[in-house]
Tab-separated table of C-alpha atoms in Angstrom:
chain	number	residue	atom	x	y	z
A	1	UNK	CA	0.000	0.000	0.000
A	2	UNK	CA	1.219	3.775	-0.509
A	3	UNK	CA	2.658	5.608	2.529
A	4	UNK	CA	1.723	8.639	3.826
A	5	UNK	CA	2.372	11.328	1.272
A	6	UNK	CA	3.524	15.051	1.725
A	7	UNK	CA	4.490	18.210	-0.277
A	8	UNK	CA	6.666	19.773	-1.157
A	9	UNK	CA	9.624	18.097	0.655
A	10	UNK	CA	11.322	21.304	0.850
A	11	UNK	CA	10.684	25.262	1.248
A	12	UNK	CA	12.651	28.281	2.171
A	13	UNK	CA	10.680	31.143	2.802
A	14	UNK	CA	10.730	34.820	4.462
A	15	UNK	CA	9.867	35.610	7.891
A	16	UNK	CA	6.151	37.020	8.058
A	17	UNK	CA	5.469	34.898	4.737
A	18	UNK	CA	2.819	32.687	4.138
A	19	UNK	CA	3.254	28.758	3.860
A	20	UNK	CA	1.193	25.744	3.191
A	21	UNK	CA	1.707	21.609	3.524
A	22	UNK	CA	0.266	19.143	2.363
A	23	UNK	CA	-0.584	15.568	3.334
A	24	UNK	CA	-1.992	12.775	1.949
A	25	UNK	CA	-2.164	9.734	3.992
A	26	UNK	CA	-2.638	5.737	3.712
A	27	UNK	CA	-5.982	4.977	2.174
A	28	UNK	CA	-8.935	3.967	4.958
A	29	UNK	CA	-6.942	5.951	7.894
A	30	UNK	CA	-9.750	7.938	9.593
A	31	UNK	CA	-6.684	9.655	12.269
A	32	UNK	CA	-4.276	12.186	10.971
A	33	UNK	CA	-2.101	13.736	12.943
A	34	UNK	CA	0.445	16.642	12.138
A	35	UNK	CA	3.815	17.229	14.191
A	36	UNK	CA	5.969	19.842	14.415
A	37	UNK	CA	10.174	18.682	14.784
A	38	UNK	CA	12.922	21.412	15.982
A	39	UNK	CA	16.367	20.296	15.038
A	40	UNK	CA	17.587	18.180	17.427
A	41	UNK	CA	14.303	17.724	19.493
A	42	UNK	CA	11.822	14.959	18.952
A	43	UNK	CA	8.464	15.529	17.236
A	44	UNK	CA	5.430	17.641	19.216
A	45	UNK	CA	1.820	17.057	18.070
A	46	UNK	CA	0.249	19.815	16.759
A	47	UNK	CA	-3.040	18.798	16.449
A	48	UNK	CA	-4.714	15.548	16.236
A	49	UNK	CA	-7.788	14.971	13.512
A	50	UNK	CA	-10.439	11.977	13.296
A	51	UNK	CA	-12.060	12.202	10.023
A	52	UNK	CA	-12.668	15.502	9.235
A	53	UNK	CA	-12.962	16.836	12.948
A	54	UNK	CA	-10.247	17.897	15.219
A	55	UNK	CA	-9.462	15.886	18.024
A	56	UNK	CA	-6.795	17.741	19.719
A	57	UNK	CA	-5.575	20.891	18.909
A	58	UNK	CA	-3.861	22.029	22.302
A	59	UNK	CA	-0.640	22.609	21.188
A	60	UNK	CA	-1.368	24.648	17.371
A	61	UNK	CA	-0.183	28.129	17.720
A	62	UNK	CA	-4.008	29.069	16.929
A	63	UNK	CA	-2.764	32.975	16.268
A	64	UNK	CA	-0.081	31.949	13.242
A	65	UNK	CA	-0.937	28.237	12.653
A	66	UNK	CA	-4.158	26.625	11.132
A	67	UNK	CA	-5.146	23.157	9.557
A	68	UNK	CA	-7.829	21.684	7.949
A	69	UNK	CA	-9.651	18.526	6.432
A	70	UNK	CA	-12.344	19.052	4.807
A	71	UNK	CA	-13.023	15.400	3.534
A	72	UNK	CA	-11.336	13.628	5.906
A	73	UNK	CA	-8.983	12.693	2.980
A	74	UNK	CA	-6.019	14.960	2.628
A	75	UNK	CA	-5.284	17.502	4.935
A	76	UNK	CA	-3.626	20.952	4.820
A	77	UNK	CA	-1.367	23.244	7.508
A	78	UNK	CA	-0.911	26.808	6.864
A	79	UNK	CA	1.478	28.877	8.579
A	80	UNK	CA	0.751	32.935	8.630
A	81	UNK	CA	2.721	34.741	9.231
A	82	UNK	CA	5.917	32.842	9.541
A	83	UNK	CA	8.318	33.810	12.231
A	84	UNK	CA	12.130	31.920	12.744
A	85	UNK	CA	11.304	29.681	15.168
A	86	UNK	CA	8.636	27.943	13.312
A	87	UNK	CA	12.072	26.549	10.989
A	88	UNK	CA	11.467	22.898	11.664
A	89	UNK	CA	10.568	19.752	9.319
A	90	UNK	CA	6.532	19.405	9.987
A	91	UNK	CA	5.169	15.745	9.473
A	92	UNK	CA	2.557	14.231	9.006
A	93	UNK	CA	1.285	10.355	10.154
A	94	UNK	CA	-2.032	8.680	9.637
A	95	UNK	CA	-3.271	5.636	12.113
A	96	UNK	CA	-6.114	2.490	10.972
A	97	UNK	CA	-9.244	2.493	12.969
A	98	UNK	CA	-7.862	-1.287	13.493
A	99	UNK	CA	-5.004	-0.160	15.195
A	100	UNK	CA	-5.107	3.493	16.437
A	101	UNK	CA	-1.718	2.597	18.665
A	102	UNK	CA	0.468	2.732	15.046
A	103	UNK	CA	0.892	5.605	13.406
A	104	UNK	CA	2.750	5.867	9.706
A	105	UNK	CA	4.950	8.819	9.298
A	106	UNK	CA	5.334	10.806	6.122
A	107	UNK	CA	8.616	11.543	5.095
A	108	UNK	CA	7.784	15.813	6.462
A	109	UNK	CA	8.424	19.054	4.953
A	110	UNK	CA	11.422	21.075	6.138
A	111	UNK	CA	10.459	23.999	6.599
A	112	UNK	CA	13.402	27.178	6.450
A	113	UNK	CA	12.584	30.751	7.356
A	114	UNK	CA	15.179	33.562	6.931
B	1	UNK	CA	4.287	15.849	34.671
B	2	UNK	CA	4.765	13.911	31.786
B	3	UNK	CA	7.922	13.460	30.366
B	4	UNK	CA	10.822	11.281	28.250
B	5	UNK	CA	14.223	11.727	28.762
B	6	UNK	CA	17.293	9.934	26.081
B	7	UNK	CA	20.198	10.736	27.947
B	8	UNK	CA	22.610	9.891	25.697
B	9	UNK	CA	22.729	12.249	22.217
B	10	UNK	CA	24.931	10.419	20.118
B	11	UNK	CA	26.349	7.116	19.957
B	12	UNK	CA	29.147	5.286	18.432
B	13	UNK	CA	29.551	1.571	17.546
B	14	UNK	CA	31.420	-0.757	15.857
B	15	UNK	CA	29.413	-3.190	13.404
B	16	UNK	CA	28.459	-6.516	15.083
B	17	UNK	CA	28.654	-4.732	18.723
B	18	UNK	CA	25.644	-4.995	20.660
B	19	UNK	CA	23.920	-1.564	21.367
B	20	UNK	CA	21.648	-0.316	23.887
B	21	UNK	CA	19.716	3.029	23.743
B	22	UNK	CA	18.717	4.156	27.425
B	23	UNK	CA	14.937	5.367	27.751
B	24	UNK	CA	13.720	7.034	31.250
B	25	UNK	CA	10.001	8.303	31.547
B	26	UNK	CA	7.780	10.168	34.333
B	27	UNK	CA	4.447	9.491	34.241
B	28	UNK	CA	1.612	8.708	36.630
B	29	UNK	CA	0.842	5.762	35.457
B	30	UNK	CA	1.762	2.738	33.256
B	31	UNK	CA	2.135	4.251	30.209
B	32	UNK	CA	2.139	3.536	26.397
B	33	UNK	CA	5.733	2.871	25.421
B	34	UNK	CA	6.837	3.155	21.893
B	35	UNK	CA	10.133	3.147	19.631
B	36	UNK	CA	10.378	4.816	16.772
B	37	UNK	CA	13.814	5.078	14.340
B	38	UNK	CA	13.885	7.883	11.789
B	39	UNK	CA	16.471	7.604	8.819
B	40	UNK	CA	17.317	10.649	7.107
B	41	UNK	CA	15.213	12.509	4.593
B	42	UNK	CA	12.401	9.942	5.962
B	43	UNK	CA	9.375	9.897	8.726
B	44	UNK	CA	9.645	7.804	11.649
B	45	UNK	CA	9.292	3.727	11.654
B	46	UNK	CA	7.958	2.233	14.494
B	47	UNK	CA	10.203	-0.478	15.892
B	48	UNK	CA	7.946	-1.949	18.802
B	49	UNK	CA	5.395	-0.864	21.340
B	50	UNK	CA	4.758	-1.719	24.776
B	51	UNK	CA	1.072	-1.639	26.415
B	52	UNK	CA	0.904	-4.476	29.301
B	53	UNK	CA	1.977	-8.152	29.612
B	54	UNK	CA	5.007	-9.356	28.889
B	55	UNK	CA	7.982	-6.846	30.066
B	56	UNK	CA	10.226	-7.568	27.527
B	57	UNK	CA	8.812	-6.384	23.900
B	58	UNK	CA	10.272	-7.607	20.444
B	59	UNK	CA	10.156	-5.514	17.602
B	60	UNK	CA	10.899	-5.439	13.566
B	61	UNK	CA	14.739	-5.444	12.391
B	62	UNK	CA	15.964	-7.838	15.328
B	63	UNK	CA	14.941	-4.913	18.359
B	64	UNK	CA	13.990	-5.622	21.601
B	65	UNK	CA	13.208	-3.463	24.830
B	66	UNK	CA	12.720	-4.007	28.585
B	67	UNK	CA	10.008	-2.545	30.172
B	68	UNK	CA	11.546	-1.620	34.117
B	69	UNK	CA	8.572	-0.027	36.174
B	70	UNK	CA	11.193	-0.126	39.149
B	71	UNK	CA	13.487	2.490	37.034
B	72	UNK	CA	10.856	4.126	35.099
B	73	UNK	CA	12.953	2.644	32.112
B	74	UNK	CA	12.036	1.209	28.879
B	75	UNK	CA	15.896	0.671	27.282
B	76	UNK	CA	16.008	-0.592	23.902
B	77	UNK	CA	18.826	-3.352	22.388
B	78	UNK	CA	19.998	-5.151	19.650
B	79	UNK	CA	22.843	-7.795	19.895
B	80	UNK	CA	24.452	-7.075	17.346
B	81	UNK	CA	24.256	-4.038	14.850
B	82	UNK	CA	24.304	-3.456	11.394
B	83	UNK	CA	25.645	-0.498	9.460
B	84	UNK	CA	21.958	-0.085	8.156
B	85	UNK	CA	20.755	0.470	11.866
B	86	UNK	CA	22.800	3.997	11.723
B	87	UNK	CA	19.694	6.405	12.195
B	88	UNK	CA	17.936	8.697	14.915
B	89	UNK	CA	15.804	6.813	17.598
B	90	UNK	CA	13.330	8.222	19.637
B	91	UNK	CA	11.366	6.980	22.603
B	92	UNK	CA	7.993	7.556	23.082
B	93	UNK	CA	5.365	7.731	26.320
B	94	UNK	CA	2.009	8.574	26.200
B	95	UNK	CA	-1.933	7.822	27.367
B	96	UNK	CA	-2.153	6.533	23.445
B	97	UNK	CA	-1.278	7.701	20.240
B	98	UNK	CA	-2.823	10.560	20.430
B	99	UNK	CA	-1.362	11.407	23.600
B	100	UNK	CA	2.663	10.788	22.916
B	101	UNK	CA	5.682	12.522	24.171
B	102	UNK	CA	9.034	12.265	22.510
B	103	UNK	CA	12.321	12.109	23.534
B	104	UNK	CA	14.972	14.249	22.298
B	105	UNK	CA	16.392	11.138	20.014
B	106	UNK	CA	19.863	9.635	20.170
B	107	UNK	CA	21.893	9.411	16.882
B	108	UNK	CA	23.356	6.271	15.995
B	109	UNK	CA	26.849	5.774	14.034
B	110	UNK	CA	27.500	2.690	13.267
B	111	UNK	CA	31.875	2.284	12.561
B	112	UNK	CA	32.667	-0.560	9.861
């Protein structure tokens, strides 16, 4: 089966800039989940979605940081403005309704701001 | 508070070695316990989980881990390494999925 899908792979952009990733992930998993990782830290949920509603969204910088999905398909997360700090690679895993305990990564976005 | 702690940052073996990646946790209860190994340019794998039963978990790619409630520990191994296993491991403790705290990750070099 396909893996969890994400684009682009790659993006530099300018602080107070707008930014947008995508994520596709395996076919029949109703839990997405996007994380945010700082170099040299481990990954930190950002928010949690089953289906097309959000499950847990405690730790999205609501004031700079939104996501969305719509279908409960694909999902988008939209960074605006972007400051420094948010340079990190953000990725994106998907868990089965069989087994909510495994989650599939993506292989993430790396995300630059100058 | 909830939290994971991978003391060591970085470590060095030689191919065939045995290797074991040290794990410590604080939570209030028995928690999830999860490996994951991330190569580079790719998302994380998960090696093998630990819920309840049996302390000592195997997982994919000839892993193991011991589950210590004693030492709030959950220390992963491998008896002898490959020069594929060079990667970035992270340990995991949460209520669920949905609920997971990372480590900080230890990198693995592997020496021919």
């Amino acid at each position: 089966e396909a893996g969890v899908a994400q684009s682009p792979r790659y993006k530099i952009i300018e602080k107070r800039q707008s930014v947008a990733f995508w994520c596709n992930p395996i076919s029949g998993h109703a839990t997405l989940y996007w994380y945010q990782q700082i170099l040299g830290q481990g990954p930190k949920l950002l928010i949690q979605f089953q289906n097309n509603g959000v499950v847990d969204d405690s730790q999205l910088p609501k004031d700079r940081f939104s996501a969305e999905r719509l279908k409960g398909v694909d999902s988008t997360l939209k960074i605006q403005p972007a400051k420094l700090e948010d340079s990190a690679v953000y990725l994106c895993a998907s868990s089965s309704p069989r087994d909510r305990s495994e989650q599939y990564f993506g292989p993430g976005t790396r995300l630059t701001v100058t | 508070a909830q939290s994971v702690t991978q003391p060591d940052i970085h470590i060095t073996v030689s191919e065939g070695a045995s290797l074991e990646l040290r794990c410590n946790y604080s939570y209030g209860a028995t928690p999830y316990l999860f490996w994951y190994v991330q190569s580079p340019g790719q998302g994380l794998q998960l090696l093998l989980k630990y819920f309840s039963g049996d302390t000592l978990v195997q997982g994919i790619k000839g892993f193991e881990a011991e589950f210590k409630r004693s030492q709030s520990s959950f220390n992963l191994r491998k008896p002898s390494v490959h020069w594929s296993d060079a990667a970035e491991y992270f340990c995991a403790v949460g209520a669920g999925p949905h609920d997971m705290r990372f480590g900080a990750g230890t990198r693995l070099t592997v020496k021919p």
